[in-house]
Structures are given as C-alpha cells and as structure tokens.
Short mmCIF file of C-alpha atoms in Angstrom, two decimals:
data_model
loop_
_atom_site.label_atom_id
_atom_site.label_comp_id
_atom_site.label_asym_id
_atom_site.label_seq_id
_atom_site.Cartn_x
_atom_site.Cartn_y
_atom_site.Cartn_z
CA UNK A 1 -19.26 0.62 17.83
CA UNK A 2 -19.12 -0.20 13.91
CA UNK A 3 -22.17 -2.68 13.52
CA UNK A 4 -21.99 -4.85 10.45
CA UNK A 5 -24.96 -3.23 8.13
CA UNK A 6 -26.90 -5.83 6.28
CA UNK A 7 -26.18 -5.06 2.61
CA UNK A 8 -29.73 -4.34 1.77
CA UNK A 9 -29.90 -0.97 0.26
CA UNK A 10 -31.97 1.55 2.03
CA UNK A 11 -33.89 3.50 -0.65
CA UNK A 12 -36.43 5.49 1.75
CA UNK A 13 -33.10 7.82 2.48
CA UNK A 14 -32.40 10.37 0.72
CA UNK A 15 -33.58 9.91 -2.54
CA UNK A 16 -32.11 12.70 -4.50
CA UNK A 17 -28.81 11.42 -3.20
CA UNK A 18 -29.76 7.67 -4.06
CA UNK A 19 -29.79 9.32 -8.12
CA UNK A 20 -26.63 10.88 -7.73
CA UNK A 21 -24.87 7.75 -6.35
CA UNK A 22 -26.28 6.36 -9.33
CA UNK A 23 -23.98 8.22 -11.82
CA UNK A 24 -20.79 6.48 -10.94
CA UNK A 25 -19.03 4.24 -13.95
CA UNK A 26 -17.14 0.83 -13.44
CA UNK A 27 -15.59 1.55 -17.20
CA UNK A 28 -13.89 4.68 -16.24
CA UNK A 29 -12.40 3.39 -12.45
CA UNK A 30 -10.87 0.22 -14.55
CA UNK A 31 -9.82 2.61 -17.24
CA UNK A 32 -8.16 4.18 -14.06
CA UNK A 33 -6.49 1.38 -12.49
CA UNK A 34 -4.97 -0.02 -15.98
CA UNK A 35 -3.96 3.22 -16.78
CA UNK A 36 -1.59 3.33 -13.26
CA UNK A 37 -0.49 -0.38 -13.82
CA UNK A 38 1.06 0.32 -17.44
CA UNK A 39 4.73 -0.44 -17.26
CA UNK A 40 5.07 3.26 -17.97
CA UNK A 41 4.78 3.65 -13.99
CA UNK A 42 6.83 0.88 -12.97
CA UNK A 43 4.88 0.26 -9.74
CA UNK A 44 4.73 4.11 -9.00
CA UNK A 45 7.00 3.52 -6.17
CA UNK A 46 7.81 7.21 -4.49
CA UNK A 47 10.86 9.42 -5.24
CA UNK A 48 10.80 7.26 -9.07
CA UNK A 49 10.48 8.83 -12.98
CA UNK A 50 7.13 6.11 -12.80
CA UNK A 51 6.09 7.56 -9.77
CA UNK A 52 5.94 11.44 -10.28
CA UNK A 53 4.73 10.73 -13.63
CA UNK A 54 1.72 9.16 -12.20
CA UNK A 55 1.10 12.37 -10.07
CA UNK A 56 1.39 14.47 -12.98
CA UNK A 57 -1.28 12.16 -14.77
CA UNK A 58 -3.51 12.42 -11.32
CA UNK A 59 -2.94 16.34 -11.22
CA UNK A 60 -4.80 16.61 -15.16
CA UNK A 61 -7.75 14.43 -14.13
CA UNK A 62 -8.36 16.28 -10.87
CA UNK A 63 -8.14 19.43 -12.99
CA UNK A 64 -10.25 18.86 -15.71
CA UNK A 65 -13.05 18.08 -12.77
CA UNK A 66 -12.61 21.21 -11.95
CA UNK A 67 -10.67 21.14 -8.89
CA UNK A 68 -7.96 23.60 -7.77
CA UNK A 69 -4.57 21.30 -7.51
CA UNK A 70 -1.66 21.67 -5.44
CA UNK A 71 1.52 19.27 -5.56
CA UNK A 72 2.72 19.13 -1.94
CA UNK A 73 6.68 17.81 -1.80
CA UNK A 74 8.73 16.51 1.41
CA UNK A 75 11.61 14.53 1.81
CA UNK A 76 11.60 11.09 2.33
CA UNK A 77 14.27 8.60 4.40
CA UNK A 78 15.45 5.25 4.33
CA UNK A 79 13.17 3.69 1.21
CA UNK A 80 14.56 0.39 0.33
CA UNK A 81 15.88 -0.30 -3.34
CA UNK A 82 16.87 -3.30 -4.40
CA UNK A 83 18.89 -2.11 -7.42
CA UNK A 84 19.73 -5.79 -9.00
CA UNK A 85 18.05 -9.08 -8.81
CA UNK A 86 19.22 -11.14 -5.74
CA UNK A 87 21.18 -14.85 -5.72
CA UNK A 88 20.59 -17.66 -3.58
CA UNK A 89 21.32 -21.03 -4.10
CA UNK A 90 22.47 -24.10 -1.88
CA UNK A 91 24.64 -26.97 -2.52
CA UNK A 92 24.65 -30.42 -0.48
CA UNK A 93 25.45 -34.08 -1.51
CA UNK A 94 26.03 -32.92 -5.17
CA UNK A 95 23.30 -31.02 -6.52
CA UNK A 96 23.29 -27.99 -6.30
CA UNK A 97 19.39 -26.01 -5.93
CA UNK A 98 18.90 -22.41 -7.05
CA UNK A 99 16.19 -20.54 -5.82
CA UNK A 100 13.87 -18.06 -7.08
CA UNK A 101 13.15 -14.07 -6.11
CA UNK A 102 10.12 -13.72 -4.25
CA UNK A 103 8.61 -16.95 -4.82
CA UNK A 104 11.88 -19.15 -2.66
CA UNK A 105 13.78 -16.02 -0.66
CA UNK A 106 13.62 -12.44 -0.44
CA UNK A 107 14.90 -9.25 0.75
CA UNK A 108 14.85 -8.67 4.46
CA UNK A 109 14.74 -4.91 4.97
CA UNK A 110 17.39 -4.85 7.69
CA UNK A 111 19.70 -6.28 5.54
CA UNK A 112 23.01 -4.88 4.67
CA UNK A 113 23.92 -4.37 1.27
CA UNK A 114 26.00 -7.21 -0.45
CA UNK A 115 26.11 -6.69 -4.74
CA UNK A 116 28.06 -9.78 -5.28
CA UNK A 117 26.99 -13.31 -4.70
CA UNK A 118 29.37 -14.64 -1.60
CA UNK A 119 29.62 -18.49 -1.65
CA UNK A 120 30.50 -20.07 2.05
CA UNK A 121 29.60 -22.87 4.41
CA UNK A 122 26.31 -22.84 6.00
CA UNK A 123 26.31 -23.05 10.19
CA UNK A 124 23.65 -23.18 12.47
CA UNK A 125 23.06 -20.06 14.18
CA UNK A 126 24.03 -22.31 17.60
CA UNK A 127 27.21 -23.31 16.31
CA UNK A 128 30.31 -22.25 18.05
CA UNK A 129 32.56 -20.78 14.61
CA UNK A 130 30.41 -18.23 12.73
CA UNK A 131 33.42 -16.72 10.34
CA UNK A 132 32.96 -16.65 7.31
CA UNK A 133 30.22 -18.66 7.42
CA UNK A 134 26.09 -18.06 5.94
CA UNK A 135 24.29 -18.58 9.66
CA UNK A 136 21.18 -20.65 9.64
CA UNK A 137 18.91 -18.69 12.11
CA UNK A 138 15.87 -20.25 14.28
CA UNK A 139 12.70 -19.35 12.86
CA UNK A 140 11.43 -15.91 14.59
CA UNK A 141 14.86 -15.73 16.20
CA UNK A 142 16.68 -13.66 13.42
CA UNK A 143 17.96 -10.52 15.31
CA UNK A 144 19.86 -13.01 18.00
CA UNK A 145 21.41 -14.59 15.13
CA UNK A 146 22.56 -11.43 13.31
CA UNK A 147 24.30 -10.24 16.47
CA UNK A 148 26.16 -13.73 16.64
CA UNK A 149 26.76 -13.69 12.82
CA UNK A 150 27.86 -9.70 13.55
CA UNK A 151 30.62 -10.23 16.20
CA UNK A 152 31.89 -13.26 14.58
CA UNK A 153 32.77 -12.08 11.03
CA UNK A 154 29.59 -13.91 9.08
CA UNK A 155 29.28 -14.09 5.62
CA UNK A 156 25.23 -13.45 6.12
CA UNK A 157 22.67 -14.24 7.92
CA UNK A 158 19.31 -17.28 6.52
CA UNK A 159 15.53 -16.59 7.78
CA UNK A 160 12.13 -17.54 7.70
CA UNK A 161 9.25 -15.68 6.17
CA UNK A 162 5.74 -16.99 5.32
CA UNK A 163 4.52 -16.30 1.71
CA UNK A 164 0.73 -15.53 0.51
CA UNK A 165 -1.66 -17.89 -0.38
CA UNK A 166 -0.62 -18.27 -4.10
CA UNK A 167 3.05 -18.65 -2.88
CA UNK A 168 4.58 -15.17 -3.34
CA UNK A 169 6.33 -13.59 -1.06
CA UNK A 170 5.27 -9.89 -1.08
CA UNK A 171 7.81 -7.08 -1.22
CA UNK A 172 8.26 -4.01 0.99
CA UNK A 173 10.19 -1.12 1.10
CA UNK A 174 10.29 0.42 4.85
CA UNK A 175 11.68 -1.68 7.60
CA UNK A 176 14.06 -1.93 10.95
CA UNK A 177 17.40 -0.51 10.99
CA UNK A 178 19.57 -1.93 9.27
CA UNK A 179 22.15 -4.67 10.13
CA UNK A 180 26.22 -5.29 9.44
CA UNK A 181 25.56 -8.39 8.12
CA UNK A 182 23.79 -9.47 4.78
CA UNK A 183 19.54 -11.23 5.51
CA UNK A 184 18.02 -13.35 3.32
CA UNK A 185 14.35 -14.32 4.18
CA UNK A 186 13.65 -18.25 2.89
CA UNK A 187 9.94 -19.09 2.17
CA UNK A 188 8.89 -21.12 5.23
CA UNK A 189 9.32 -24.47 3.85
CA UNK A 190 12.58 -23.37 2.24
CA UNK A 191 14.28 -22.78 5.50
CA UNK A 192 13.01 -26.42 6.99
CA UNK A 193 14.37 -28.18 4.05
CA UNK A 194 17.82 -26.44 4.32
CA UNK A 195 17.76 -27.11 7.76
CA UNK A 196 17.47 -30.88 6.66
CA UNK A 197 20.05 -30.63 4.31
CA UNK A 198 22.43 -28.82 7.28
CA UNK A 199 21.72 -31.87 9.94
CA UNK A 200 22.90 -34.38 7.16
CA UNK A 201 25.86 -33.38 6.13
CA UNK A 202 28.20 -30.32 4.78
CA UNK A 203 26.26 -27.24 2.87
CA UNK A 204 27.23 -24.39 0.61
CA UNK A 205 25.55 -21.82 -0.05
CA UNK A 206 25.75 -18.69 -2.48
CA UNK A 207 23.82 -15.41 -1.74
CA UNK A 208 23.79 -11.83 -2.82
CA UNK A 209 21.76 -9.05 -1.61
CA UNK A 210 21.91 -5.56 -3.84
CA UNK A 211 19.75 -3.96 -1.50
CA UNK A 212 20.19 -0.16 -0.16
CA UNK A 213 18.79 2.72 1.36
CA UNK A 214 17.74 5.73 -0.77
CA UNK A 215 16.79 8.94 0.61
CA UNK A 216 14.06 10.92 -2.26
CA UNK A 217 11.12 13.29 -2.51
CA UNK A 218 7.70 12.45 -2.45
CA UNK A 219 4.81 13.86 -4.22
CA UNK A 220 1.23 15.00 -2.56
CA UNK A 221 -1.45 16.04 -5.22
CA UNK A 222 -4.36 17.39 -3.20
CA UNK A 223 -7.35 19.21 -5.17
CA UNK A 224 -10.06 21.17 -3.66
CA UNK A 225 -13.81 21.34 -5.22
CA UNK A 226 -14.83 24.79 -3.65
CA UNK A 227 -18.39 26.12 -3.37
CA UNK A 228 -19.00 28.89 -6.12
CA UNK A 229 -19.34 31.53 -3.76
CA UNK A 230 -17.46 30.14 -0.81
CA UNK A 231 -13.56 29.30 -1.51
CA UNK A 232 -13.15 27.27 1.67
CA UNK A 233 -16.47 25.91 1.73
CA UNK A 234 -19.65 27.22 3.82
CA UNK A 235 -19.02 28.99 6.91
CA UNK A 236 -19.56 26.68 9.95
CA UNK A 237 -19.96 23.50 7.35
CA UNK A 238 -17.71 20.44 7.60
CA UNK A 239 -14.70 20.41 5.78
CA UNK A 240 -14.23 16.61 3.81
CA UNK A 241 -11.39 15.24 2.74
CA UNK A 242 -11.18 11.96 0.63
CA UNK A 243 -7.42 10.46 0.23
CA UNK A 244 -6.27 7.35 -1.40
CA UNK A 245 -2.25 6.90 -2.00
CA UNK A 246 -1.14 6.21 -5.30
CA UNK A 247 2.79 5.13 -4.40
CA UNK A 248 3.62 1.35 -4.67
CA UNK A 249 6.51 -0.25 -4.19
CA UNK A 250 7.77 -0.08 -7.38
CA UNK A 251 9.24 -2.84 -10.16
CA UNK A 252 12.02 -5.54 -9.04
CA UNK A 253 14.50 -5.37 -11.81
CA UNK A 254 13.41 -7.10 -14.39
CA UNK A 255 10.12 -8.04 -13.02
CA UNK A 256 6.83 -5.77 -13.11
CA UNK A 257 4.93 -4.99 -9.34
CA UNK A 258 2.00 -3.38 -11.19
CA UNK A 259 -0.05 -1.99 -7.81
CA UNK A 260 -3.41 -2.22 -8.96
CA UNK A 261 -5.37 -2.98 -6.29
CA UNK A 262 -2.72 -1.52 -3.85
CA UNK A 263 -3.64 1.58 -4.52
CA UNK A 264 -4.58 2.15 -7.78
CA UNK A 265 -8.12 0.60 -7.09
CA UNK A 266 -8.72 3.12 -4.28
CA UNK A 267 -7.13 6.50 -6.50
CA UNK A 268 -9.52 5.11 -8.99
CA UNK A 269 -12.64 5.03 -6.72
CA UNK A 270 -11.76 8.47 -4.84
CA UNK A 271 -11.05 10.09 -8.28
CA UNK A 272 -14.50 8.39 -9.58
CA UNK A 273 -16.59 10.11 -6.27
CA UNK A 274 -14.41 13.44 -6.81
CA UNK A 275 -16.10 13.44 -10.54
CA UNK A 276 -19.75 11.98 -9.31
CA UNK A 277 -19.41 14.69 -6.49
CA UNK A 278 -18.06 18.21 -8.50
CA UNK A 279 -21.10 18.64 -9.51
CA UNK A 280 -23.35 17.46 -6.74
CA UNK A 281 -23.79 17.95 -2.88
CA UNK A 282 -19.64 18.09 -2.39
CA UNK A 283 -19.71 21.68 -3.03
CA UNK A 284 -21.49 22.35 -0.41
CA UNK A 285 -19.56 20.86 1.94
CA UNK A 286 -15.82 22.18 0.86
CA UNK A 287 -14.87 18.68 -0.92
CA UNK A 288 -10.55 17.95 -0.92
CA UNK A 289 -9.13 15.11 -2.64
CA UNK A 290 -5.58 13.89 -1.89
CA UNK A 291 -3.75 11.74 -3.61
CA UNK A 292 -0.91 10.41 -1.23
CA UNK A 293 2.41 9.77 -2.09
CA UNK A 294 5.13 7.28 0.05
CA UNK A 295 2.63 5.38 1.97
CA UNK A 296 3.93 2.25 1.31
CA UNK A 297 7.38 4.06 2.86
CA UNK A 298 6.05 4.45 6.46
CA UNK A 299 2.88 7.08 5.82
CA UNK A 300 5.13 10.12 4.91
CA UNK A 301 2.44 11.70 2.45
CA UNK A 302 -0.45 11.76 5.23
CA UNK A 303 2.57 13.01 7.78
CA UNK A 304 3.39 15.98 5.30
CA UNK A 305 0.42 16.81 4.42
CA UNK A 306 -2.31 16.49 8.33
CA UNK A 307 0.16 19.97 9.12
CA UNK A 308 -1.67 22.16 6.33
CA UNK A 309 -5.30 21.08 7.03
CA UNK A 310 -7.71 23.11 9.51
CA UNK A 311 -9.17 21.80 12.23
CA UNK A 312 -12.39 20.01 12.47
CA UNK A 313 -11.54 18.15 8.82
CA UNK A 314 -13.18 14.32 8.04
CA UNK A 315 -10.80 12.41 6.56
CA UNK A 316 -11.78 9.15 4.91
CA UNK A 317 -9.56 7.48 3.28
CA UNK A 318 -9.55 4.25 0.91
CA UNK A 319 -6.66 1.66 0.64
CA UNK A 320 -7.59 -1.23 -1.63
CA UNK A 321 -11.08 -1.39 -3.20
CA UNK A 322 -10.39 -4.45 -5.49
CA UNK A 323 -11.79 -7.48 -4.49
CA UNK A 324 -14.77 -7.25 -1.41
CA UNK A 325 -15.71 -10.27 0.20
CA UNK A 326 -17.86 -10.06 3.20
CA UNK A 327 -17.78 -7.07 4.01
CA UNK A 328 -15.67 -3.61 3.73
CA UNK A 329 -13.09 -3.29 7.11
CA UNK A 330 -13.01 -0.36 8.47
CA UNK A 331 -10.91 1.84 11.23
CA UNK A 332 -12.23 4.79 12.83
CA UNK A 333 -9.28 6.39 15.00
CA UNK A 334 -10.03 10.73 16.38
CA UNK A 335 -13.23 11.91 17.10
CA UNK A 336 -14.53 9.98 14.64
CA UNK A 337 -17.93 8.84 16.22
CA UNK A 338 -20.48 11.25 14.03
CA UNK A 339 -18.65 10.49 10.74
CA UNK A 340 -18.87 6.60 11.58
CA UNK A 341 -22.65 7.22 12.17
CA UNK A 342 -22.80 8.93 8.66
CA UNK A 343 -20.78 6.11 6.75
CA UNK A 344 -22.89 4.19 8.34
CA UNK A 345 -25.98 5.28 7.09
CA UNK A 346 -24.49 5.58 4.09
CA UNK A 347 -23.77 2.23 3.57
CA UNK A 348 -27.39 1.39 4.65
CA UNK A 349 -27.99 3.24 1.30
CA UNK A 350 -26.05 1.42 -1.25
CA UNK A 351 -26.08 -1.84 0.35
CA UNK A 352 -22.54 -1.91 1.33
CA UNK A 353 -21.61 -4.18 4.30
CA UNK A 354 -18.93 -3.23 6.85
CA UNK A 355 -17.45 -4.32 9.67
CA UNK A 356 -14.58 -3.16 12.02
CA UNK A 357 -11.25 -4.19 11.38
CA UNK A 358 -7.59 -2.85 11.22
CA UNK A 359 -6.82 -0.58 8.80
CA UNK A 360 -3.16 0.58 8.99
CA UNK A 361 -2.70 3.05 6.38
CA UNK A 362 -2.80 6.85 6.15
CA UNK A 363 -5.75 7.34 7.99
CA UNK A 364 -3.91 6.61 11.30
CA UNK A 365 -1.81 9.40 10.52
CA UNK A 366 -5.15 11.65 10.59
CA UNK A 367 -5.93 10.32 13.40
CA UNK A 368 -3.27 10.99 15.37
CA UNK A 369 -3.08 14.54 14.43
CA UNK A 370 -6.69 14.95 16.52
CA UNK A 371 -8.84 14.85 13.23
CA UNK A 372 -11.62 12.41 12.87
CA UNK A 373 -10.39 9.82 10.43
CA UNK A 374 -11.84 6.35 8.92
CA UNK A 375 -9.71 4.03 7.19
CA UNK A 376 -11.78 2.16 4.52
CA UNK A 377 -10.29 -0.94 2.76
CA UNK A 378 -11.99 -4.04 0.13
CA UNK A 379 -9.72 -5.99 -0.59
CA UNK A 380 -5.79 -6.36 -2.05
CA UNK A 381 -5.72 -9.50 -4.31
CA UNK A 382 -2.18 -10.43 -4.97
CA UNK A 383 -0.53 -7.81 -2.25
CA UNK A 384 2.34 -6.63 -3.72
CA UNK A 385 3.23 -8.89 -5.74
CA UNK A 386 3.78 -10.12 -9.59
CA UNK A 387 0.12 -11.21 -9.62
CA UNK A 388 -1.62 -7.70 -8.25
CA UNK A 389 -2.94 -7.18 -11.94
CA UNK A 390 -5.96 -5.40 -13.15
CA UNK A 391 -7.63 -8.09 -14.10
CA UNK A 392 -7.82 -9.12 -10.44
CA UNK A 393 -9.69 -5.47 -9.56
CA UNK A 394 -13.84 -6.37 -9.26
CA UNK A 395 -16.09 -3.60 -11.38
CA UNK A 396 -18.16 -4.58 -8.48
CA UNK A 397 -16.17 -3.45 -5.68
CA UNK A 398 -15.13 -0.51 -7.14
CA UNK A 399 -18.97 0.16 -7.75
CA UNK A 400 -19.41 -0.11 -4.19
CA UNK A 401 -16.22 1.98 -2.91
CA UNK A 402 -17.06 4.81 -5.06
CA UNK A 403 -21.22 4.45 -4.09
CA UNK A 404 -20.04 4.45 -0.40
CA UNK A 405 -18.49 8.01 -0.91
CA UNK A 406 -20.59 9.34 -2.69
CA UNK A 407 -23.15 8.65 0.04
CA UNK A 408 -21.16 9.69 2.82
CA UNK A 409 -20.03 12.67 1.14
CA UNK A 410 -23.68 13.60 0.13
CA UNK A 411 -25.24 12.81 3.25
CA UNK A 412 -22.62 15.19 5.44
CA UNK A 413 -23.32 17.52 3.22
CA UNK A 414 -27.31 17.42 3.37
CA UNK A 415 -26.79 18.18 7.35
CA UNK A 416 -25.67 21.72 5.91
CA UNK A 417 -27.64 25.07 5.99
CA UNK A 418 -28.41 26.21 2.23
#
C-alpha cells in the first residue's frame, strides 16, 4: 500500500542520479505548455487541424532528442461537437432572463441535436401533457424524464449539473447514448430558481442545442530512446514507458478551452524527463515516450496503442502536473507492486509527496491489458474550462513531475546489469 512519503528529499540515494535529476528546466516545460495553449491548437481536441498539428509539433521535439518516432492512427467513435454556440433563455412575469454557455447551462452529452432555438412552455417533468412542451426534470432524475418527454412529443428536456469552484461548468466530449429528445444541463442554482419561477406562474422558455456526434482519427506519437548497442533495450532489462495525452477537448465556438494543465502540463513534464533522460540512465533501460491522443474521448489512444507493446512493460503515466497541493495522487492498477516500490523511493529522493488516490486516465487502460501501470496526477486548475490557462501551471509542480521521473526512470534502470 502507497504510504504518503514525507517530502524531505533523500540525498544518501543515489547520488549520481540526485545530479541528473538536477538538470531539468521549469523555462523550457512552460515554454511547452504555452506553446500547446496558443490558439493555433484550438484546445487540441482529437480528429481536429489544432489537434494533429500539435502531434506534428510533439513528433520534432521527440526527434531532435534523439528518439525514433512513430505516429500510431485508429479510428475514433461518437466524439461530441458542439458545432455552434447554444441558446437558453426563460421568460416569466415579463422579463425575460438569458443565460450564459458554460457558466448558466450546458451541453448534456446524451442530448439530441437541435440547431435552432425552439421556444415552448415549460412543464414539470410530473405533469400529465408533455407535447410540445421544455420538461423540467427532478434533479438526478433526468433519464426518467427524457423517456416521459420522449413518448410524449417534448420540445426538450431541463437538468441539473453542479459547476466548479470558480463557477464554470466544465465541458466534455464522450458520454451516454444519446437521446430523441434535446438536454440542457442548468447550473445547480439555475434549475432551483426556474423551478421557482414554474410553481408561480406560466414559463417560456427558448433553447437550442447544435450538438452532434463525429466519428475521426486519432493520433499516437510514441518515440523510443534505444541503447546504442541494443535497439530494444538490454536483454532481460525492464522495458519503461512514460505517456502523457496531449488531446483536449477542443475550443467552443467562439470561445478558447486552452488545455494547459489538462494535458499540456503533463506532455510538458514527460517531454522534459524524455530530454533529462536521452542522455542519462534511460538508455539503459529501453526508454518509450507516448504522447496519447483521444483521451479525453473515452481512452482510445492508450486502447490503440497497449496492443503493440511487449510484455513485462512499466507504464507510468502523467495527467495534470499543474498545480500540487498536498501531495501527488496516484493509481497503481497490474502488477504494479515493484514499480510502486521504485516511485516510491523515488519520491523519497526529490522530496515529492504522494498519496493514493483515483486516477482515471490512460493508465487504467495499461492496466487492464495485464501490464503494471501507475497513474500519476498534480493537479488541473480550471478543468476544462475558459480559465485552464498557463498562467495557472506552477514552475514548481512541473519541477517536481519531471524530478519524479527522472528518479523513477533512473532508479529502474540502476537495478540493471552493465
């Protein structure tokens, strides 16, 4: 079991590797994460011009550290696009209140798609005439009101959803089938005050929902760092794999999502350790990096891409490095126990603190596959939203990401015959 390590860095092990942990540069991960977070990428999401153009940009910095790259492409299913910027607004006793995109209402992924705003009476989701009507659903009771609103002609279908603590509402892109009827999520509070408005009196209300499914391509770019005289890495040594995804979920229209601390903080740290480590102790111990693409989809890139990798491979991988508070979380999932020991001891060495927590990202696709996988993440300021911007990524946590490893990498490989 993952004990919580005391942040006091352990400089009586492994001092050689303590130097080479040493090498690794704040400047160039934030060069990193504001480079991914220009509008250029548009929130990277997968199957997009921003996105592949961010894999190309990934694919030059892995090769100029000297890394043999590989794009790895599969097909992805069901992404959600919301192609125009949604309406909803209500009218009771004479004023009339419109609401705002992710801040008052948002997409609900199982909605159907509905381009044009649709103005009709509002009706609790108990009432006894649904047609042509926008249902008012119980909060957590949604899918019984859709299959009301569904057999009785609705014109949609009104929600609950909590927002973040700044007030956002964050967006995502994979989500339950879809429905027959139009869902809008309302911000918590939203929903309770239209609920008031409903019990005293008559209520319009006006709603649009230009949301579809897209079926696209994603992008893998994986990189190995191969010993000199040993393409796949020395016989009988362990084979390490360092991933990060570098998809997001992409621009609303009109408004930037800019992803940088989910994931461009952990590409930036893994690329960081890939440079610290090409010409260190990682050749030794057959070093791959993969950058994953449609995570934020439903995992496709780490489903693609656990088929091609031998068995016997440690997988960590890194989802949000941007802001660490107590301590890293982290999730080890396979037979994972002697790789926890090592990140362990490695973060013993540069006074990193962890604890064990969920961790649902790509590594759980690792897992699953039988490989021994930890899931490392510190921290997603913002979480897809408007206000995940690189000013909100820490130098300091993405010191200690990339330090952490460094050290693990380095000390797996110091178990090694020479």
């Amino acid at each position: 079991m993952l004990r919580m390590t005391s942040g006091t860095p352990d400089t009586t092990t492994a001092p050689d590797l303590a130097a080479v942990v040493e090498r690794v540069s704040a400047a160039r991960m934030l060069a990193t994460v504001h480079e991914l977070a220009r509008d250029h990428y548009a929130g990277r999401r997968v199957g997009t011009p921003g996105g592949r153009a961010a894999a190309a940009w990934l694919a030059e910095r892995l090769r100029e550290l000297g890394g043999e790259v590989e794009f790895g492409s599969f097909p992805v299913a069901d992404v959600r696009e919301l192609y125009a910027a949604p309406v909803l607004e209500w009218s009771a006793g004479g004023r009339t209140l419109r609401l705002e995109h992710r801040r008052d209402f948002v997409e609900h992924l199982a909605s159907a798609e509905s381009p044009h705003p649709r103005t009709a009476p509002l009706a609790a989701a108990s009432g006894t005439d649904l047609s042509d009507r926008w249902v008012l659903a119980e909060a957590g009771d949604w899918a019984r009101a859709c299959e009301r609103a569904e057999a009785q002609g609705a014109a949609g279908v009104l929600t609950a959803r909590g927002a973040d603590a700044e007030g956002w509402m964050p967006k995502m892109i994979a989500g339950p089938a879809v429905r027959a009827v139009p869902i809008i999520a309302l911000r918590t509070d939203r929903h309770a005050h239209l609920a008031g408005a409903l019990a005293a009196g008559q209520v319009q209300v006006t709603g649009s929902m230009p949301l579809w499914q897209v079926a696209t391509d994603g992008r893998n770019v994986c990189a190995r760092f191969p010993h000199a005289s040993h393409a796949g890495g020395v016989q009988g040594g362990p084979r390490i794999l360092l991933t990060a995804h570098y998809d997001g979920v992409g621009d609303d229209p009109g408004v930037r999502l800019p992803a940088a601390a989910d994931n461009a903080s952990g590409v930036a740290a893994v690329l960081e350790a890939a440079r610290v480590l090409s010409d260190g102790p990682a050749h030794r111990a057959g070093l791959s990096v993969a950058f994953l693409d449609a995570e934020e989809a439903g995992a496709w890139g780490s489903a693609h891409h656990v088929a091609a990798l031998p068995s016997g491979t440690l997988v960590i991988n890194l989802d949000g490095a941007a802001q660490l508070h107590q301590a890293a979380s982290v999730e080890a999932g396979g037979p994972a126990h002697a790789l926890l020991a090592t990140l362990d001891q490695a973060a013993r060495l540069t006074g990193v603190p962890l604890r064990a927590g969920a961790m649902a990202s790509d590594n759980r696709r690792y897992a699953a596959a039988g490989l021994a996988a930890v899931g490392i993440g510190m921290g997603i300021p913002g979480y897809q939203t408007p206000a995940e911007t690189p000013d909100r990524v820490e130098p300091d946590t993405l010191m200690a990401a990339a330090r952490l490893l460094v050290a693990t990498v380095g000390l797996l490989a110091a178990r090694m015959p020479a």
